[in-house]
PDB file of C-alpha atoms in Angstrom:
ATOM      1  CA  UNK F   1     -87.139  41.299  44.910  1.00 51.00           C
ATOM      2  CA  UNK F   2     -86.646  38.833  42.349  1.00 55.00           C
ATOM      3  CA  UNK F   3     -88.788  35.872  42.647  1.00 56.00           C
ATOM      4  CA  UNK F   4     -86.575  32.057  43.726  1.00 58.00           C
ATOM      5  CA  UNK F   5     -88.015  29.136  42.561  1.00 59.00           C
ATOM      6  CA  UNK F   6     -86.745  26.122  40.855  1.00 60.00           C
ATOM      7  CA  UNK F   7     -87.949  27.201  37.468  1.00 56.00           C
ATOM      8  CA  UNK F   8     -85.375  27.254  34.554  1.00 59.00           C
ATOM      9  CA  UNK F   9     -85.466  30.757  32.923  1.00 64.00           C
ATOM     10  CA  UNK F  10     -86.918  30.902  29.362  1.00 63.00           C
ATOM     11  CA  UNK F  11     -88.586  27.352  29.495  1.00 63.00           C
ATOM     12  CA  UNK F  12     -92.216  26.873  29.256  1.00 66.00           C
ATOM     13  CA  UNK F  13     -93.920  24.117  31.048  1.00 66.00           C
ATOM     14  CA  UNK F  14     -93.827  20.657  28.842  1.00 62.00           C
ATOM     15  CA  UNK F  15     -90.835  21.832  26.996  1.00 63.00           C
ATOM     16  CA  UNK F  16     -88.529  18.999  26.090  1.00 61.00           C
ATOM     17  CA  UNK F  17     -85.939  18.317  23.732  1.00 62.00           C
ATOM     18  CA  UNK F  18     -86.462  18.184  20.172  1.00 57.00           C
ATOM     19  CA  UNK F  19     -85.877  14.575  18.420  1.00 55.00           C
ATOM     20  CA  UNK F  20     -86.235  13.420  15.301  1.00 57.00           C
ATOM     21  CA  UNK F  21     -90.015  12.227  16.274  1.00 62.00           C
ATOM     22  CA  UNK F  22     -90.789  15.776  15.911  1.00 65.00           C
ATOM     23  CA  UNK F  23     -88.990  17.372  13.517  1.00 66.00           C
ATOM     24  CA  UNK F  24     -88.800  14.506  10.909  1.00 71.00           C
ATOM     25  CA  UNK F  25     -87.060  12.493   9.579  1.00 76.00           C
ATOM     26  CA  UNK F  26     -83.077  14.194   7.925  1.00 78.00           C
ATOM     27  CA  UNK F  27     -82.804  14.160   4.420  1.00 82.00           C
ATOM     28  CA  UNK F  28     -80.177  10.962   3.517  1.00 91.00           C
ATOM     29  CA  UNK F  29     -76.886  12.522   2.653  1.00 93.00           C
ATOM     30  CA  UNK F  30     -73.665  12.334   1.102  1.00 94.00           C
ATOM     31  CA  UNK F  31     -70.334  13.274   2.255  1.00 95.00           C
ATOM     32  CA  UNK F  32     -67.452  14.170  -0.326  1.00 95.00           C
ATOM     33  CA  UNK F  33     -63.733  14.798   0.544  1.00 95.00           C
ATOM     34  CA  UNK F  34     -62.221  17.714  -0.971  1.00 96.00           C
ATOM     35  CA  UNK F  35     -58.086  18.261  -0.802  1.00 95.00           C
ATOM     36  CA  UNK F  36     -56.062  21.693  -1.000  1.00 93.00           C
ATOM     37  CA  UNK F  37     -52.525  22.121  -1.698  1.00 91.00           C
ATOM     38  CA  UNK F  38     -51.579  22.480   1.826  1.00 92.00           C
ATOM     39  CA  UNK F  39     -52.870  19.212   2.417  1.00 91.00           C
ATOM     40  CA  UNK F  40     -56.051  19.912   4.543  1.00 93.00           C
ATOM     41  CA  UNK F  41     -58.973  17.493   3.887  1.00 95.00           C
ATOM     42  CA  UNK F  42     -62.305  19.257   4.286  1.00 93.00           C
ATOM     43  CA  UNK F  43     -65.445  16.679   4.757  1.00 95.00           C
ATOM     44  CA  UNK F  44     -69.100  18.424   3.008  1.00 95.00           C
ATOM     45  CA  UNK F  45     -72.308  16.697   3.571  1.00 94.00           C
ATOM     46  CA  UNK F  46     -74.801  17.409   0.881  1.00 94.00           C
ATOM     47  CA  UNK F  47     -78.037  15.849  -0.294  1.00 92.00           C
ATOM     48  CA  UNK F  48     -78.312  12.578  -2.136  1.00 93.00           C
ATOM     49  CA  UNK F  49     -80.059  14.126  -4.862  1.00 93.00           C
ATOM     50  CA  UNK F  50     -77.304  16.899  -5.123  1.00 91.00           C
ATOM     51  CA  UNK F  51     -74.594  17.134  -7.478  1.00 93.00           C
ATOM     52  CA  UNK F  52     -71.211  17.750  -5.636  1.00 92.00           C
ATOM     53  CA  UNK F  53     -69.106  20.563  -7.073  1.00 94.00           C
ATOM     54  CA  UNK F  54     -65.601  19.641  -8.432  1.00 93.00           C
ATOM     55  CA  UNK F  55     -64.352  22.704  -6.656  1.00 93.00           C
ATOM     56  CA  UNK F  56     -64.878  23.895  -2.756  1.00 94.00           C
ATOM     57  CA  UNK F  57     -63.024  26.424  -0.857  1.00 94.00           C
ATOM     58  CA  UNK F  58     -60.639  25.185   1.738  1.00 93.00           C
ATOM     59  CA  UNK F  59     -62.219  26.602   5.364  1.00 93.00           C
ATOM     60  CA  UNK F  60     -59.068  26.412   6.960  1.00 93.00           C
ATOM     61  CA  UNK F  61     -56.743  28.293   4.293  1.00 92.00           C
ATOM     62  CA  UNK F  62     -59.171  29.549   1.638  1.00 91.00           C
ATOM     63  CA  UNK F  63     -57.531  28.386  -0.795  1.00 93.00           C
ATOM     64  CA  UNK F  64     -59.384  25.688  -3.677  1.00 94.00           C
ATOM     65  CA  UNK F  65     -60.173  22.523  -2.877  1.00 94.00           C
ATOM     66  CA  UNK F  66     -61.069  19.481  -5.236  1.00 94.00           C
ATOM     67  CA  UNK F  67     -61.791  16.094  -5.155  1.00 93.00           C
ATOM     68  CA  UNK F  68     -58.440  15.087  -6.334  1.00 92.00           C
ATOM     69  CA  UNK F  69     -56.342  14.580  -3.999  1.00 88.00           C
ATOM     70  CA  UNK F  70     -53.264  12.978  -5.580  1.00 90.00           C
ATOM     71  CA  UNK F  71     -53.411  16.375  -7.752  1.00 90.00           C
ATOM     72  CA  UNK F  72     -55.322  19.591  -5.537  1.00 90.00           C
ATOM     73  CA  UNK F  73     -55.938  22.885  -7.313  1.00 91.00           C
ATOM     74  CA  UNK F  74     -52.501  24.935  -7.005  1.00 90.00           C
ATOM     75  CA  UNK F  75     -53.288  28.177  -5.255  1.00 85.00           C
ATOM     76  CA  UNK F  76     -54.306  31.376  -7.473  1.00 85.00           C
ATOM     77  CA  UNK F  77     -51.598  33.515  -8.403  1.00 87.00           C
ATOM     78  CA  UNK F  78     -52.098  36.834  -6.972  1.00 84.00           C
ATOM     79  CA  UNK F  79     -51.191  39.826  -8.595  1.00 83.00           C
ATOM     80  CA  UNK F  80     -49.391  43.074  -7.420  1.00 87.00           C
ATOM     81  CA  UNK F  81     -51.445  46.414  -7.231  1.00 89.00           C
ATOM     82  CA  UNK F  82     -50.767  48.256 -10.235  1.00 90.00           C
ATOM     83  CA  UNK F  83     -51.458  52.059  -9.753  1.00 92.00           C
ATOM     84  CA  UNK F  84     -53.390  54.111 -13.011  1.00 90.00           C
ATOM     85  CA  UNK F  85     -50.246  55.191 -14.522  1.00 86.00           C
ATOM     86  CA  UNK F  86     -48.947  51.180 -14.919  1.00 88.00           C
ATOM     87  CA  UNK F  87     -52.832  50.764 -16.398  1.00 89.00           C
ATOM     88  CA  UNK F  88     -51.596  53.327 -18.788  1.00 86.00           C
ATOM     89  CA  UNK F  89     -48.465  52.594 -19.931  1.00 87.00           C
ATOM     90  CA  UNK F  90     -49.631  49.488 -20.991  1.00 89.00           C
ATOM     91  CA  UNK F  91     -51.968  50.611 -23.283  1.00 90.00           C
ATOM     92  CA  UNK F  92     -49.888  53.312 -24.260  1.00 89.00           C
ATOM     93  CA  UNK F  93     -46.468  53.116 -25.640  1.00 90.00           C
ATOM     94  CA  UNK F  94     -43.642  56.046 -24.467  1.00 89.00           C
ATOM     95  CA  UNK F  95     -44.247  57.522 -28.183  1.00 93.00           C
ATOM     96  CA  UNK F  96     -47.756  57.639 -28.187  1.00 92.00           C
ATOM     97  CA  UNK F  97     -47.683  59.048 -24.707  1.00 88.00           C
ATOM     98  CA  UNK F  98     -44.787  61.718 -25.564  1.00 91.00           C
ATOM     99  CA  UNK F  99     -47.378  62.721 -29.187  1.00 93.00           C
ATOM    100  CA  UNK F 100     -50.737  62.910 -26.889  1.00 91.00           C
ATOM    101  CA  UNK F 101     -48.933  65.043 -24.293  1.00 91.00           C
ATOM    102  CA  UNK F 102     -47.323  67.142 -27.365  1.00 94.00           C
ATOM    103  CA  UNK F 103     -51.041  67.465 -28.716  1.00 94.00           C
ATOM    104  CA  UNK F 104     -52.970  68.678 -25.323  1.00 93.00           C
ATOM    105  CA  UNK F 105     -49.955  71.075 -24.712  1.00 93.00           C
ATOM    106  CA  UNK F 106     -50.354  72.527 -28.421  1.00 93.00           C
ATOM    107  CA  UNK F 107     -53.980  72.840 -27.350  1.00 91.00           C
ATOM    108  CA  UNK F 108     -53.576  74.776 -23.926  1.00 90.00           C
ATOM    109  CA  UNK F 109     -51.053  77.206 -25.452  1.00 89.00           C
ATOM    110  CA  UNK F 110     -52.963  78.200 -28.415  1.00 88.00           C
ATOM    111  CA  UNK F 111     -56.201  78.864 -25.850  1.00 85.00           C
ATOM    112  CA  UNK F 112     -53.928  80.796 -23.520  1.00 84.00           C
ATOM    113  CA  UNK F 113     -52.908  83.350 -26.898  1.00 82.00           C
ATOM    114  CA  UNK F 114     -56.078  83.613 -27.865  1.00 76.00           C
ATOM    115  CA  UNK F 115     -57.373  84.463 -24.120  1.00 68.00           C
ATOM    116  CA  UNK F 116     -59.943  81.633 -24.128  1.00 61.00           C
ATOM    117  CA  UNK F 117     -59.044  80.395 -20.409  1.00 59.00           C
ATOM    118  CA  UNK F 118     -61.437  77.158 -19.498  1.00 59.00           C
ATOM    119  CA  UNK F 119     -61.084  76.448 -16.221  1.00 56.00           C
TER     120      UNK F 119
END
């Protein structure tokens, strides 16, 4: 059976609160407003001796944040997923493509006549 007593569990005896008095005294700090497009103002403390960043991302939304905030950061611009064949035909124009497929087919066929299958 479990023991009862008034103890609290996971104190030791003379435990007490921590103040200042025994951690020390906080670092003085600064506090800088940043602004994002959807209008959310997020509050950062840092340092004294700290230079802010001009830039901070938004906690609520993500999205950039700056000091601004008559003109926030507009959101990135995302873009779509392009699959390896868009990749390519960027690089490669429909000619170029049609003369490289002409050249690997030229290969393959004069392999297969002379009987030197690579597989």
């Amino acid at each position: 059976m479990a023991g009862a007593g008034n103890a609290i569990r996971g104190s030791r005896v003379g435990a007490g609160p921590m103040g200042e008095a025994e951690r020390g005294e906080a670092a003085p700090r600064q506090t800088v407003a940043y602004f994002c497009s959807n209008e959310h103002r997020v509050v950062v403390a840092f340092a004294i001796e700290a230079q802010a960043p001009d830039s901070w991302d938004c906690p609520k939304c993500g999205l950039p944040a700056s000091l601004d905030s008559d003109n926030p950061p507009p959101a990135p611009k995302t873009e779509p997923y392009k699959t390896h064949l868009a990749y390519v035909k960027e690089r490669r124009s429909d000619k170029e493509a049609a003369d490289i497929l002409d050249e690997a087919l030229a290969l393959l066929r004069s392999r297969r006549k002379s009987g030197d299958l690579i597989f």
